mmCIF file of C-alpha atoms in Angstrom:
data_model
loop_
_atom_site.group_PDB
_atom_site.id
_atom_site.type_symbol
_atom_site.label_atom_id
_atom_site.label_comp_id
_atom_site.label_asym_id
_atom_site.label_seq_id
_atom_site.Cartn_x
_atom_site.Cartn_y
_atom_site.Cartn_z
ATOM 1 C CA MET A 62 -34.292 -82.761 93.685
ATOM 2 C CA GLY A 63 -32.572 -85.853 92.379
ATOM 3 C CA ALA A 64 -31.096 -86.075 88.907
ATOM 4 C CA LYS A 65 -34.158 -87.915 87.553
ATOM 5 C CA ALA A 66 -36.761 -85.765 89.290
ATOM 6 C CA PHE A 67 -37.341 -83.574 86.235
ATOM 7 C CA ASP A 68 -36.544 -83.269 82.545
ATOM 8 C CA VAL A 69 -36.388 -79.743 81.144
ATOM 9 C CA LYS A 70 -34.264 -78.129 78.460
ATOM 10 C CA ASP A 71 -32.002 -75.812 80.441
ATOM 11 C CA LEU A 72 -32.150 -74.775 84.105
ATOM 12 C CA SER A 73 -30.149 -71.642 83.318
ATOM 13 C CA LEU A 74 -33.341 -70.233 81.751
ATOM 14 C CA ALA A 75 -35.055 -70.233 85.141
ATOM 15 C CA GLU A 76 -34.477 -66.557 86.031
ATOM 16 C CA LYS A 77 -36.073 -65.392 82.788
ATOM 17 C CA GLY A 78 -38.950 -67.805 83.330
ATOM 18 C CA LEU A 79 -39.578 -66.485 86.839
ATOM 19 C CA GLN A 80 -39.816 -62.920 85.546
ATOM 20 C CA ARG A 81 -42.397 -63.971 82.965
ATOM 21 C CA ILE A 82 -44.378 -65.978 85.531
ATOM 22 C CA GLU A 83 -44.529 -62.937 87.790
ATOM 23 C CA TRP A 84 -45.618 -60.720 84.866
ATOM 24 C CA ALA A 85 -48.460 -63.118 84.040
ATOM 25 C CA ASP A 86 -49.476 -63.215 87.701
ATOM 26 C CA ARG A 87 -50.211 -59.471 87.551
ATOM 27 C CA GLU A 88 -52.966 -60.281 85.039
ATOM 28 C CA MET A 89 -54.443 -63.149 87.086
ATOM 29 C CA PRO A 90 -56.088 -61.526 90.137
ATOM 30 C CA VAL A 91 -58.816 -64.168 90.552
ATOM 31 C CA LEU A 92 -56.266 -66.954 90.820
ATOM 32 C CA ARG A 93 -54.286 -64.841 93.292
ATOM 33 C CA ARG A 94 -57.335 -64.518 95.536
ATOM 34 C CA ILE A 95 -57.850 -68.268 95.449
ATOM 35 C CA ARG A 96 -54.147 -68.792 96.207
ATOM 36 C CA GLU A 97 -54.382 -66.531 99.243
ATOM 37 C CA ARG A 98 -57.351 -68.516 100.561
ATOM 38 C CA PHE A 99 -55.631 -71.820 99.816
ATOM 39 C CA GLU A 100 -52.585 -70.670 101.803
ATOM 40 C CA ARG A 101 -54.820 -70.044 104.823
ATOM 41 C CA GLU A 102 -57.032 -73.130 104.570
ATOM 42 C CA ARG A 103 -54.728 -75.743 102.940
ATOM 43 C CA PRO A 104 -57.649 -77.707 101.411
ATOM 44 C CA LEU A 105 -55.334 -79.850 99.252
ATOM 45 C CA ALA A 106 -52.926 -80.931 101.982
ATOM 46 C CA GLY A 107 -51.417 -84.336 101.181
ATOM 47 C CA VAL A 108 -53.038 -84.542 97.734
ATOM 48 C CA ARG A 109 -50.839 -85.664 94.821
ATOM 49 C CA ILE A 110 -51.735 -84.210 91.420
ATOM 50 C CA ALA A 111 -50.466 -85.264 87.989
ATOM 51 C CA ALA A 112 -51.005 -82.402 85.531
ATOM 52 C CA CYS A 113 -50.669 -82.748 81.753
ATOM 53 C CA LEU A 114 -51.056 -79.140 80.605
ATOM 54 C CA HIS A 115 -49.439 -76.602 78.326
ATOM 55 C CA VAL A 116 -46.357 -75.508 80.266
ATOM 56 C CA THR A 117 -46.835 -71.743 80.128
ATOM 57 C CA THR A 118 -46.586 -68.784 82.485
ATOM 58 C CA GLU A 119 -50.305 -69.055 83.261
ATOM 59 C CA THR A 120 -50.021 -72.761 84.045
ATOM 60 C CA ALA A 121 -47.132 -71.961 86.372
ATOM 61 C CA ASN A 122 -49.415 -69.706 88.407
ATOM 62 C CA LEU A 123 -52.036 -72.452 88.569
ATOM 63 C CA ILE A 124 -49.392 -74.872 89.871
ATOM 64 C CA ARG A 125 -48.321 -72.276 92.476
ATOM 65 C CA THR A 126 -51.953 -72.024 93.594
ATOM 66 C CA LEU A 127 -52.320 -75.789 93.966
ATOM 67 C CA GLN A 128 -49.071 -75.890 95.938
ATOM 68 C CA ALA A 129 -50.372 -73.121 98.188
ATOM 69 C CA GLY A 130 -53.312 -75.393 98.969
ATOM 70 C CA GLY A 131 -50.925 -78.112 100.099
ATOM 71 C CA ALA A 132 -50.845 -80.266 96.953
ATOM 72 C CA GLU A 133 -47.805 -82.054 95.549
ATOM 73 C CA VAL A 134 -47.894 -81.469 91.785
ATOM 74 C CA ALA A 135 -46.001 -83.174 88.954
ATOM 75 C CA LEU A 136 -46.297 -81.543 85.522
ATOM 76 C CA CYS A 137 -45.786 -82.684 81.940
ATOM 77 C CA ALA A 138 -46.620 -81.099 78.587
ATOM 78 C CA SER A 139 -49.928 -81.681 76.829
ATOM 79 C CA ASN A 140 -48.435 -80.862 73.433
ATOM 80 C CA PRO A 141 -44.888 -81.397 72.104
ATOM 81 C CA LEU A 142 -44.583 -77.808 70.863
ATOM 82 C CA SER A 143 -46.372 -75.775 73.521
ATOM 83 C CA THR A 144 -43.791 -75.825 76.335
ATOM 84 C CA GLN A 145 -42.115 -72.565 77.313
ATOM 85 C CA ASP A 146 -38.682 -73.849 78.309
ATOM 86 C CA ASP A 147 -37.861 -70.936 80.587
ATOM 87 C CA VAL A 148 -41.092 -71.475 82.519
ATOM 88 C CA ALA A 149 -40.375 -75.195 82.884
ATOM 89 C CA ALA A 150 -36.931 -74.354 84.262
ATOM 90 C CA ALA A 151 -38.341 -71.790 86.709
ATOM 91 C CA LEU A 152 -40.899 -74.240 88.064
ATOM 92 C CA VAL A 153 -38.138 -76.740 88.781
ATOM 93 C CA ARG A 154 -35.641 -74.301 90.252
ATOM 94 C CA PHE A 155 -37.789 -71.873 92.210
ATOM 95 C CA PHE A 156 -40.905 -73.927 93.042
ATOM 96 C CA GLU A 157 -39.450 -77.464 93.208
ATOM 97 C CA VAL A 158 -42.054 -78.862 90.813
ATOM 98 C CA PRO A 159 -41.138 -82.119 89.022
ATOM 99 C CA VAL A 160 -41.541 -80.928 85.408
ATOM 100 C CA PHE A 161 -41.157 -83.206 82.393
ATOM 101 C CA ALA A 162 -41.452 -81.000 79.308
ATOM 102 C CA ILE A 163 -39.184 -79.766 76.512
ATOM 103 C CA LYS A 164 -40.396 -77.680 73.580
ATOM 104 C CA GLY A 165 -40.052 -79.704 70.377
ATOM 105 C CA GLU A 166 -39.845 -83.102 72.074
ATOM 106 C CA ASP A 167 -40.561 -86.077 69.826
ATOM 107 C CA THR A 168 -43.544 -88.373 70.308
ATOM 108 C CA GLU A 169 -41.551 -90.980 72.207
ATOM 109 C CA THR A 170 -40.264 -88.373 74.677
ATOM 110 C CA TYR A 171 -43.731 -86.853 74.992
ATOM 111 C CA TYR A 172 -45.218 -90.135 76.210
ATOM 112 C CA ARG A 173 -42.174 -90.924 78.339
ATOM 113 C CA HIS A 174 -42.793 -87.610 80.097
ATOM 114 C CA ILE A 175 -46.438 -88.536 80.662
ATOM 115 C CA GLN A 176 -45.291 -91.805 82.243
ATOM 116 C CA ALA A 177 -42.841 -89.922 84.461
ATOM 117 C CA CYS A 178 -45.625 -87.609 85.604
ATOM 118 C CA LEU A 179 -47.940 -90.541 86.344
ATOM 119 C CA ALA A 180 -45.176 -92.236 88.331
ATOM 120 C CA HIS A 181 -45.974 -89.769 91.115
ATOM 121 C CA ARG A 182 -49.096 -91.907 91.715
ATOM 122 C CA PRO A 183 -51.683 -89.118 91.707
ATOM 123 C CA HIS A 184 -54.926 -88.799 93.610
ATOM 124 C CA ILE A 185 -56.116 -86.184 91.071
ATOM 125 C CA THR A 186 -55.348 -85.877 87.347
ATOM 126 C CA MET A 187 -55.465 -82.620 85.392
ATOM 127 C CA ASP A 188 -55.479 -83.008 81.634
ATOM 128 C CA ASP A 189 -55.618 -80.940 78.456
ATOM 129 C CA GLY A 190 -56.523 -83.255 75.600
ATOM 130 C CA ALA A 191 -56.927 -86.473 77.661
ATOM 131 C CA ASP A 192 -53.555 -88.004 76.722
ATOM 132 C CA LEU A 193 -52.624 -88.497 80.368
ATOM 133 C CA VAL A 194 -55.968 -90.066 81.250
ATOM 134 C CA SER A 195 -55.970 -92.372 78.237
ATOM 135 C CA THR A 196 -52.362 -93.438 78.933
ATOM 136 C CA LEU A 197 -53.273 -94.150 82.535
ATOM 137 C CA HIS A 198 -56.261 -96.276 81.516
ATOM 138 C CA LYS A 199 -54.334 -98.224 78.883
ATOM 139 C CA GLU A 200 -51.011 -98.756 80.618
ATOM 140 C CA ARG A 201 -51.408 -98.250 84.378
ATOM 141 C CA PRO A 202 -54.887 -99.525 85.342
ATOM 142 C CA GLU A 203 -53.542 -100.807 88.667
ATOM 143 C CA TRP A 204 -52.842 -97.207 89.737
ATOM 144 C CA MET A 205 -56.411 -95.991 89.359
ATOM 145 C CA ALA A 206 -57.838 -97.326 92.605
ATOM 146 C CA GLN A 207 -56.399 -94.385 94.557
ATOM 147 C CA ILE A 208 -57.603 -91.692 92.125
ATOM 148 C CA VAL A 209 -60.595 -89.697 93.334
ATOM 149 C CA GLY A 210 -61.145 -87.599 90.208
ATOM 150 C CA GLY A 211 -59.754 -85.469 87.437
ATOM 151 C CA THR A 212 -60.272 -82.313 85.409
ATOM 152 C CA GLU A 213 -60.140 -81.736 81.655
ATOM 153 C CA GLU A 214 -59.313 -78.367 80.119
ATOM 154 C CA THR A 215 -60.197 -78.530 76.428
ATOM 155 C CA THR A 216 -62.978 -79.505 74.008
ATOM 156 C CA THR A 217 -60.986 -82.299 72.358
ATOM 157 C CA GLY A 218 -60.286 -83.947 75.689
ATOM 158 C CA VAL A 219 -63.907 -83.692 76.827
ATOM 159 C CA ILE A 220 -65.024 -85.412 73.615
ATOM 160 C CA ARG A 221 -62.590 -88.289 74.237
ATOM 161 C CA LEU A 222 -63.572 -88.640 77.879
ATOM 162 C CA ARG A 223 -67.296 -88.666 77.121
ATOM 163 C CA ALA A 224 -66.624 -91.457 74.622
ATOM 164 C CA MET A 225 -64.843 -93.386 77.389
ATOM 165 C CA ALA A 226 -67.779 -92.815 79.748
ATOM 166 C CA ARG A 227 -70.277 -94.008 77.102
ATOM 167 C CA GLU A 228 -68.270 -97.188 76.617
ATOM 168 C CA GLY A 229 -68.137 -97.764 80.370
ATOM 169 C CA VAL A 230 -64.345 -97.659 80.583
ATOM 170 C CA LEU A 231 -63.860 -94.343 82.413
ATOM 171 C CA ALA A 232 -62.522 -95.392 85.814
ATOM 172 C CA TYR A 233 -63.110 -92.217 87.831
ATOM 173 C CA PRO A 234 -65.115 -88.960 87.647
ATOM 174 C CA ILE A 235 -63.851 -86.085 85.507
ATOM 175 C CA ILE A 236 -64.957 -82.458 85.665
ATOM 176 C CA ALA A 237 -65.136 -80.854 82.212
ATOM 177 C CA VAL A 238 -63.607 -77.467 82.975
ATOM 178 C CA ASN A 239 -63.902 -76.610 79.281
ATOM 179 C CA ASP A 240 -67.693 -76.554 79.596
ATOM 180 C CA ALA A 241 -67.792 -73.920 82.340
ATOM 181 C CA ARG A 242 -69.361 -70.746 81.008
ATOM 182 C CA THR A 243 -66.468 -68.731 82.456
ATOM 183 C CA LYS A 244 -64.185 -70.938 80.365
ATOM 184 C CA HIS A 245 -65.706 -71.438 76.930
ATOM 185 C CA LEU A 246 -67.425 -68.066 76.676
ATOM 186 C CA PHE A 247 -64.154 -66.217 77.316
ATOM 187 C CA ASP A 248 -61.103 -68.496 77.038
ATOM 188 C CA ASN A 249 -62.288 -70.221 73.866
ATOM 189 C CA ARG A 250 -63.783 -67.160 72.219
ATOM 190 C CA TYR A 251 -61.600 -64.234 73.273
ATOM 191 C CA GLY A 252 -58.477 -66.168 74.225
ATOM 192 C CA THR A 253 -58.300 -68.428 71.171
ATOM 193 C CA GLY A 254 -59.502 -65.643 68.909
ATOM 194 C CA GLN A 255 -56.699 -63.281 69.909
ATOM 195 C CA SER A 256 -53.904 -65.815 70.442
ATOM 196 C CA THR A 257 -54.494 -67.646 67.149
ATOM 197 C CA ILE A 258 -54.229 -64.433 65.172
ATOM 198 C CA ASP A 259 -51.169 -63.538 67.274
ATOM 199 C CA GLY A 260 -49.468 -66.835 66.398
ATOM 200 C CA ILE A 261 -50.161 -66.360 62.699
ATOM 201 C CA MET A 262 -48.884 -62.776 62.751
ATOM 202 C CA ARG A 263 -45.686 -63.744 64.546
ATOM 203 C CA THR A 264 -44.866 -66.511 62.088
ATOM 204 C CA THR A 265 -45.839 -64.813 58.822
ATOM 205 C CA ASN A 266 -46.073 -61.026 59.324
ATOM 206 C CA ILE A 267 -48.793 -60.992 56.665
ATOM 207 C CA LEU A 268 -51.422 -58.268 56.358
ATOM 208 C CA LEU A 269 -54.905 -59.633 57.049
ATOM 209 C CA ALA A 270 -56.788 -56.610 55.728
ATOM 210 C CA GLY A 271 -58.263 -57.421 52.342
ATOM 211 C CA ARG A 272 -57.368 -61.121 52.446
ATOM 212 C CA THR A 273 -59.826 -64.002 52.473
ATOM 213 C CA VAL A 274 -59.637 -66.024 55.682
ATOM 214 C CA VAL A 275 -61.420 -69.372 55.874
ATOM 215 C CA VAL A 276 -62.323 -70.484 59.409
ATOM 216 C CA ALA A 277 -63.223 -74.164 59.689
ATOM 217 C CA GLY A 278 -65.640 -74.639 62.564
ATOM 218 C CA TYR A 279 -67.909 -72.141 64.290
ATOM 219 C CA GLY A 280 -67.774 -73.347 67.858
ATOM 220 C CA TRP A 281 -66.609 -70.944 70.525
ATOM 221 C CA CYS A 282 -63.039 -71.006 69.245
ATOM 222 C CA GLY A 283 -64.090 -70.524 65.633
ATOM 223 C CA ARG A 284 -66.407 -67.671 66.614
ATOM 224 C CA GLY A 285 -63.527 -65.867 68.286
ATOM 225 C CA ILE A 286 -61.127 -66.403 65.389
ATOM 226 C CA ALA A 287 -63.681 -65.252 62.805
ATOM 227 C CA MET A 288 -64.525 -62.168 64.868
ATOM 228 C CA ARG A 289 -60.880 -61.173 65.296
ATOM 229 C CA ALA A 290 -60.009 -61.787 61.636
ATOM 230 C CA ARG A 291 -62.937 -59.628 60.504
ATOM 231 C CA GLY A 292 -61.866 -56.957 62.973
ATOM 232 C CA MET A 293 -58.505 -56.784 61.195
ATOM 233 C CA GLY A 294 -60.153 -56.230 57.837
ATOM 234 C CA ALA A 295 -60.236 -59.766 56.458
ATOM 235 C CA HIS A 296 -63.026 -61.192 54.319
ATOM 236 C CA VAL A 297 -64.091 -64.205 56.402
ATOM 237 C CA ILE A 298 -65.646 -67.422 55.144
ATOM 238 C CA VAL A 299 -66.887 -70.004 57.661
ATOM 239 C CA THR A 300 -67.225 -73.726 56.950
ATOM 240 C CA GLU A 301 -69.382 -75.945 59.149
ATOM 241 C CA VAL A 302 -71.094 -79.349 59.379
ATOM 242 C CA ASP A 303 -73.618 -78.291 62.038
ATOM 243 C CA PRO A 304 -76.655 -76.509 60.561
ATOM 244 C CA LEU A 305 -77.308 -74.464 63.715
ATOM 245 C CA ARG A 306 -73.756 -73.170 63.894
ATOM 246 C CA ALA A 307 -73.743 -72.504 60.158
ATOM 247 C CA LEU A 308 -76.966 -70.526 60.526
ATOM 248 C CA GLU A 309 -75.468 -68.546 63.408
ATOM 249 C CA ALA A 310 -72.356 -67.762 61.335
ATOM 250 C CA ALA A 311 -74.545 -66.547 58.466
ATOM 251 C CA MET A 312 -76.599 -64.344 60.781
ATOM 252 C CA ASP A 313 -73.391 -62.998 62.311
ATOM 253 C CA GLY A 314 -72.599 -61.700 58.842
ATOM 254 C CA PHE A 315 -70.093 -64.285 57.573
ATOM 255 C CA ARG A 316 -70.199 -66.124 54.262
ATOM 256 C CA VAL A 317 -70.803 -69.833 54.800
ATOM 257 C CA LEU A 318 -69.534 -72.293 52.192
ATOM 258 C CA PRO A 319 -68.564 -75.954 51.937
ATOM 259 C CA MET A 320 -64.793 -76.384 52.242
ATOM 260 C CA ALA A 321 -64.631 -77.710 48.680
ATOM 261 C CA GLU A 322 -65.693 -74.248 47.487
ATOM 262 C CA ALA A 323 -63.939 -72.194 50.145
ATOM 263 C CA ALA A 324 -60.641 -73.941 49.337
ATOM 264 C CA ARG A 325 -60.532 -72.156 45.978
ATOM 265 C CA GLU A 326 -60.966 -68.706 47.550
ATOM 266 C CA GLY A 327 -58.948 -68.713 50.748
ATOM 267 C CA ASP A 328 -55.639 -66.956 51.301
ATOM 268 C CA LEU A 329 -55.419 -68.172 54.918
ATOM 269 C CA PHE A 330 -57.113 -71.260 56.375
ATOM 270 C CA ILE A 331 -57.578 -71.759 60.129
ATOM 271 C CA THR A 332 -58.991 -75.031 61.455
ATOM 272 C CA ALA A 333 -60.785 -75.112 64.805
ATOM 273 C CA THR A 334 -62.967 -78.222 64.750
ATOM 274 C CA GLY A 335 -61.272 -80.931 66.818
ATOM 275 C CA ASN A 336 -61.806 -83.337 63.922
ATOM 276 C CA ILE A 337 -59.524 -85.137 61.496
ATOM 277 C CA HIS A 338 -58.558 -84.098 57.925
ATOM 278 C CA VAL A 339 -60.672 -80.966 57.782
ATOM 279 C CA LEU A 340 -58.199 -79.794 55.141
ATOM 280 C CA ASP A 341 -57.512 -82.762 52.878
ATOM 281 C CA GLN A 342 -56.082 -83.701 49.501
ATOM 282 C CA PRO A 343 -59.053 -82.495 47.405
ATOM 283 C CA HIS A 344 -58.705 -79.070 49.052
ATOM 284 C CA PHE A 345 -54.933 -78.905 48.494
ATOM 285 C CA MET A 346 -55.506 -79.650 44.825
ATOM 286 C CA VAL A 347 -57.495 -76.437 44.285
ATOM 287 C CA MET A 348 -55.876 -73.985 46.716
ATOM 288 C CA LYS A 349 -54.221 -70.819 45.474
ATOM 289 C CA ASP A 350 -50.488 -70.553 45.114
ATOM 290 C CA GLY A 351 -49.243 -69.148 48.420
ATOM 291 C CA ALA A 352 -52.198 -70.295 50.539
ATOM 292 C CA ILE A 353 -51.359 -70.559 54.243
ATOM 293 C CA MET A 354 -52.799 -73.175 56.605
ATOM 294 C CA ALA A 355 -52.849 -72.972 60.408
ATOM 295 C CA ASN A 356 -54.512 -75.114 63.042
ATOM 296 C CA ALA A 357 -56.066 -73.888 66.290
ATOM 297 C CA GLY A 358 -57.366 -77.314 67.364
ATOM 298 C CA HIS A 359 -55.655 -79.380 70.031
ATOM 299 C CA PHE A 360 -54.163 -82.156 67.884
ATOM 300 C CA ASN A 361 -52.213 -81.958 64.625
ATOM 301 C CA VAL A 362 -54.725 -84.002 62.638
ATOM 302 C CA GLU A 363 -56.983 -81.293 61.210
ATOM 303 C CA ILE A 364 -54.627 -80.681 58.269
ATOM 304 C CA ASN A 365 -53.837 -83.954 56.464
ATOM 305 C CA LEU A 366 -50.065 -83.542 56.435
ATOM 306 C CA PRO A 367 -49.265 -87.072 55.155
ATOM 307 C CA ALA A 368 -51.446 -86.377 52.106
ATOM 308 C CA LEU A 369 -49.775 -83.004 51.599
ATOM 309 C CA ARG A 370 -46.312 -84.585 51.808
ATOM 310 C CA ALA A 371 -47.370 -87.217 49.278
ATOM 311 C CA LEU A 372 -48.631 -84.541 46.891
ATOM 312 C CA SER A 373 -45.412 -82.540 47.179
ATOM 313 C CA GLY A 374 -43.201 -85.567 46.866
ATOM 314 C CA GLY A 375 -41.349 -85.279 50.157
ATOM 315 C CA GLU A 376 -40.601 -83.216 53.208
ATOM 316 C CA PRO A 377 -41.279 -79.456 53.190
ATOM 317 C CA ARG A 378 -38.747 -76.637 53.141
ATOM 318 C CA ARG A 379 -38.530 -74.511 56.301
ATOM 319 C CA VAL A 380 -38.706 -70.927 55.018
ATOM 320 C CA ARG A 381 -39.263 -69.092 58.335
ATOM 321 C CA ALA A 382 -39.497 -70.171 61.945
ATOM 322 C CA PHE A 383 -42.604 -72.368 62.163
ATOM 323 C CA VAL A 384 -43.393 -71.966 58.433
ATOM 324 C CA ASP A 385 -43.057 -75.012 56.147
ATOM 325 C CA GLU A 386 -43.336 -74.707 52.354
ATOM 326 C CA TYR A 387 -44.810 -77.568 50.312
ATOM 327 C CA THR A 388 -44.246 -77.305 46.552
ATOM 328 C CA LEU A 389 -46.758 -79.211 44.434
ATOM 329 C CA PRO A 390 -45.973 -80.721 40.977
ATOM 330 C CA ASP A 391 -47.648 -77.815 39.179
ATOM 331 C CA GLY A 392 -45.424 -75.322 41.005
ATOM 332 C CA ARG A 393 -47.974 -74.058 43.510
ATOM 333 C CA ARG A 394 -46.596 -73.498 46.985
ATOM 334 C CA LEU A 395 -48.695 -74.150 50.073
ATOM 335 C CA TYR A 396 -47.578 -73.171 53.572
ATOM 336 C CA VAL A 397 -48.283 -74.881 56.901
ATOM 337 C CA LEU A 398 -47.652 -73.117 60.202
ATOM 338 C CA ALA A 399 -46.269 -74.782 63.352
ATOM 339 C CA GLU A 400 -46.240 -78.253 61.775
ATOM 340 C CA GLY A 401 -50.028 -78.281 61.927
ATOM 341 C CA ARG A 402 -50.041 -78.085 65.726
ATOM 342 C CA LEU A 403 -52.021 -75.505 67.662
ATOM 343 C CA VAL A 404 -50.509 -72.333 66.311
ATOM 344 C CA ASN A 405 -51.248 -70.059 69.262
ATOM 345 C CA LEU A 406 -49.049 -72.073 71.616
ATOM 346 C CA ALA A 407 -46.577 -73.691 69.236
ATOM 347 C CA ALA A 408 -45.616 -70.398 67.572
ATOM 348 C CA ALA A 409 -46.611 -67.829 70.196
ATOM 349 C CA GLU A 410 -47.380 -67.580 73.926
ATOM 350 C CA GLY A 411 -50.952 -68.824 74.011
ATOM 351 C CA HIS A 412 -53.911 -67.016 75.514
ATOM 352 C CA PRO A 413 -53.574 -63.707 77.330
ATOM 353 C CA SER A 414 -53.113 -64.228 81.072
ATOM 354 C CA ALA A 415 -56.252 -62.249 81.910
ATOM 355 C CA VAL A 416 -58.514 -64.794 80.235
ATOM 356 C CA MET A 417 -56.616 -67.821 81.552
ATOM 357 C CA ASP A 418 -57.229 -66.336 84.993
ATOM 358 C CA MET A 419 -60.819 -67.564 84.782
ATOM 359 C CA SER A 420 -60.036 -70.937 83.216
ATOM 360 C CA PHE A 421 -57.423 -71.802 85.814
ATOM 361 C CA ALA A 422 -59.570 -70.466 88.651
ATOM 362 C CA ASN A 423 -62.110 -73.061 87.529
ATOM 363 C CA GLN A 424 -59.360 -75.684 87.542
ATOM 364 C CA ALA A 425 -58.211 -74.862 91.067
ATOM 365 C CA LEU A 426 -61.720 -74.763 92.520
ATOM 366 C CA SER A 427 -62.703 -77.960 90.678
ATOM 367 C CA VAL A 428 -59.727 -79.772 92.195
ATOM 368 C CA GLU A 429 -60.828 -78.576 95.633
ATOM 369 C CA TYR A 430 -64.356 -79.835 94.879
ATOM 370 C CA LEU A 431 -63.052 -83.253 93.802
ATOM 371 C CA VAL A 432 -61.003 -83.642 96.966
ATOM 372 C CA ARG A 433 -64.205 -83.118 98.972
ATOM 373 C CA HIS A 434 -66.762 -84.891 96.780
ATOM 374 C CA GLY A 435 -64.877 -87.122 94.317
ATOM 375 C CA PRO A 436 -65.318 -90.385 96.262
ATOM 376 C CA SER A 437 -69.110 -90.010 96.131
ATOM 377 C CA LEU A 438 -69.318 -89.263 92.387
ATOM 378 C CA ASP A 439 -70.062 -91.772 89.631
ATOM 379 C CA ARG A 440 -67.535 -92.570 86.897
ATOM 380 C CA GLN A 441 -68.854 -89.942 84.513
ATOM 381 C CA VAL A 442 -67.925 -86.576 82.991
ATOM 382 C CA TYR A 443 -69.447 -83.769 85.047
ATOM 383 C CA PRO A 444 -69.925 -80.065 84.349
ATOM 384 C CA VAL A 445 -68.223 -77.546 86.593
ATOM 385 C CA PRO A 446 -70.619 -76.979 89.506
ATOM 386 C CA GLU A 447 -72.741 -73.884 88.952
ATOM 387 C CA ALA A 448 -71.586 -72.380 92.237
ATOM 388 C CA ILE A 449 -67.950 -72.502 91.088
ATOM 389 C CA ASP A 450 -68.773 -70.945 87.718
ATOM 390 C CA ARG A 451 -70.647 -68.074 89.387
ATOM 391 C CA THR A 452 -67.907 -67.590 91.981
ATOM 392 C CA VAL A 453 -65.302 -67.201 89.240
ATOM 393 C CA ALA A 454 -67.495 -64.702 87.353
ATOM 394 C CA ARG A 455 -68.162 -62.713 90.518
ATOM 395 C CA LEU A 456 -64.483 -62.577 91.467
ATOM 396 C CA LYS A 457 -63.520 -61.539 87.942
ATOM 397 C CA LEU A 458 -66.012 -58.675 88.010
ATOM 398 C CA GLU A 459 -64.725 -57.555 91.406
ATOM 399 C CA THR A 460 -61.123 -57.506 90.213
ATOM 400 C CA MET A 461 -62.206 -55.490 87.162
ATOM 401 C CA GLY A 462 -63.927 -52.919 89.371
ATOM 402 C CA ILE A 463 -67.351 -53.724 87.907
ATOM 403 C CA ARG A 464 -70.472 -53.740 90.092
ATOM 404 C CA ILE A 465 -73.827 -55.248 89.134
ATOM 405 C CA ASP A 466 -77.392 -55.119 90.451
ATOM 406 C CA THR A 467 -79.011 -57.591 92.828
ATOM 407 C CA LEU A 468 -82.634 -58.676 92.806
ATOM 408 C CA THR A 469 -84.971 -57.017 95.295
ATOM 409 C CA PRO A 470 -87.094 -59.305 97.518
ATOM 410 C CA GLU A 471 -90.096 -58.300 95.417
ATOM 411 C CA GLN A 472 -88.302 -59.338 92.204
ATOM 412 C CA GLU A 473 -87.240 -62.644 93.719
ATOM 413 C CA ARG A 474 -90.836 -63.399 94.757
ATOM 414 C CA TYR A 475 -92.099 -62.511 91.284
ATOM 415 C CA LEU A 476 -89.607 -64.793 89.540
ATOM 416 C CA ALA A 477 -90.452 -67.656 91.908
ATOM 417 C CA SER A 478 -94.212 -67.380 91.396
ATOM 418 C CA TRP A 479 -96.573 -68.459 88.629
ATOM 419 C CA GLU A 480 -99.744 -66.594 89.605
ATOM 420 C CA GLU A 481 -99.062 -63.112 88.220
ATOM 421 C CA GLY A 482 -99.537 -62.579 84.529
ATOM 422 C CA THR A 483 -100.785 -59.867 82.205
#
């Protein structure tokens, strides 16, 4: 590779990164099976892919799978704090992937890396948060004629892309991998639930048992976080704006309160809404001394940090790795983890590999689908095809050693008929 073919922190970290990539691969048997098939069939031969994803061990195994299919992949980070520098180095050194990602990069570098990734003139885009797609639409519209489709990994990105489709500006079809049942039912619930708590534990080492944890949002991510926090002995309060989700949280046994009330009770606050200023100045004004705030959403907008800085009169004090202390005029101290960015990746290692196995299997198979069918699709956001979702579930069960029943011909006839009743 040339000197400008990548931008990572330190290539000497590559050996360590390779070991971690191989460890993660042990927990990703579905993706391995797809990789083996891709090596035989080469369905992505000659396809250029620009991927804006969290640069983690699991992502590395996805990139290896796409390469096995014949694709040329360039990779940049989808969040300034989520890159694992040793993994980035290993991808460059051992797999010759053009990687543009450094943990802790500033906003200017973040977008420069996106531009560098796009400079590979992709046929397929893979995104996690839609920053790459939005940059492409705003700044490189002349490059879009050759793009046949894209995939989107997370809820926040799907929301942005659907807004683009509604406004008629989306230039090519996107598959919403986030909406696959084998993604949101497991990755969002079990992955985010476990990894968010893991990130908080690593940064604070607090005891959750007996504390009051406020979870903002009861989507699939919020469900998982609330479930895991309760499992560790916390008293969990859920806040919501959707009456159906609030009702579900109540029937799942959680207290449901408006944030204005929950703010007075919480010891730990975790946002998982995808919206802006979920924790805001009125909430900071009534929080307990020592309250801790963490964000599990994709962007760092759920906690209103400018308002918190204004209240405290300046920049925070770093008291532990990824823990910032804001002291208010009355002496109360409030703590923000990972600069308000997604705590599971900024301060820990993200989701367990076993759950990302399904999410990235969906990604790989969706890319294959787009190569075959993208030119015939409208410029809309599409769900993952049902056949792909079921294939991923079936493969996961097989790799877990779990067998299930099949319908008998008699049962199939019964379900297809309307004549038989009581």
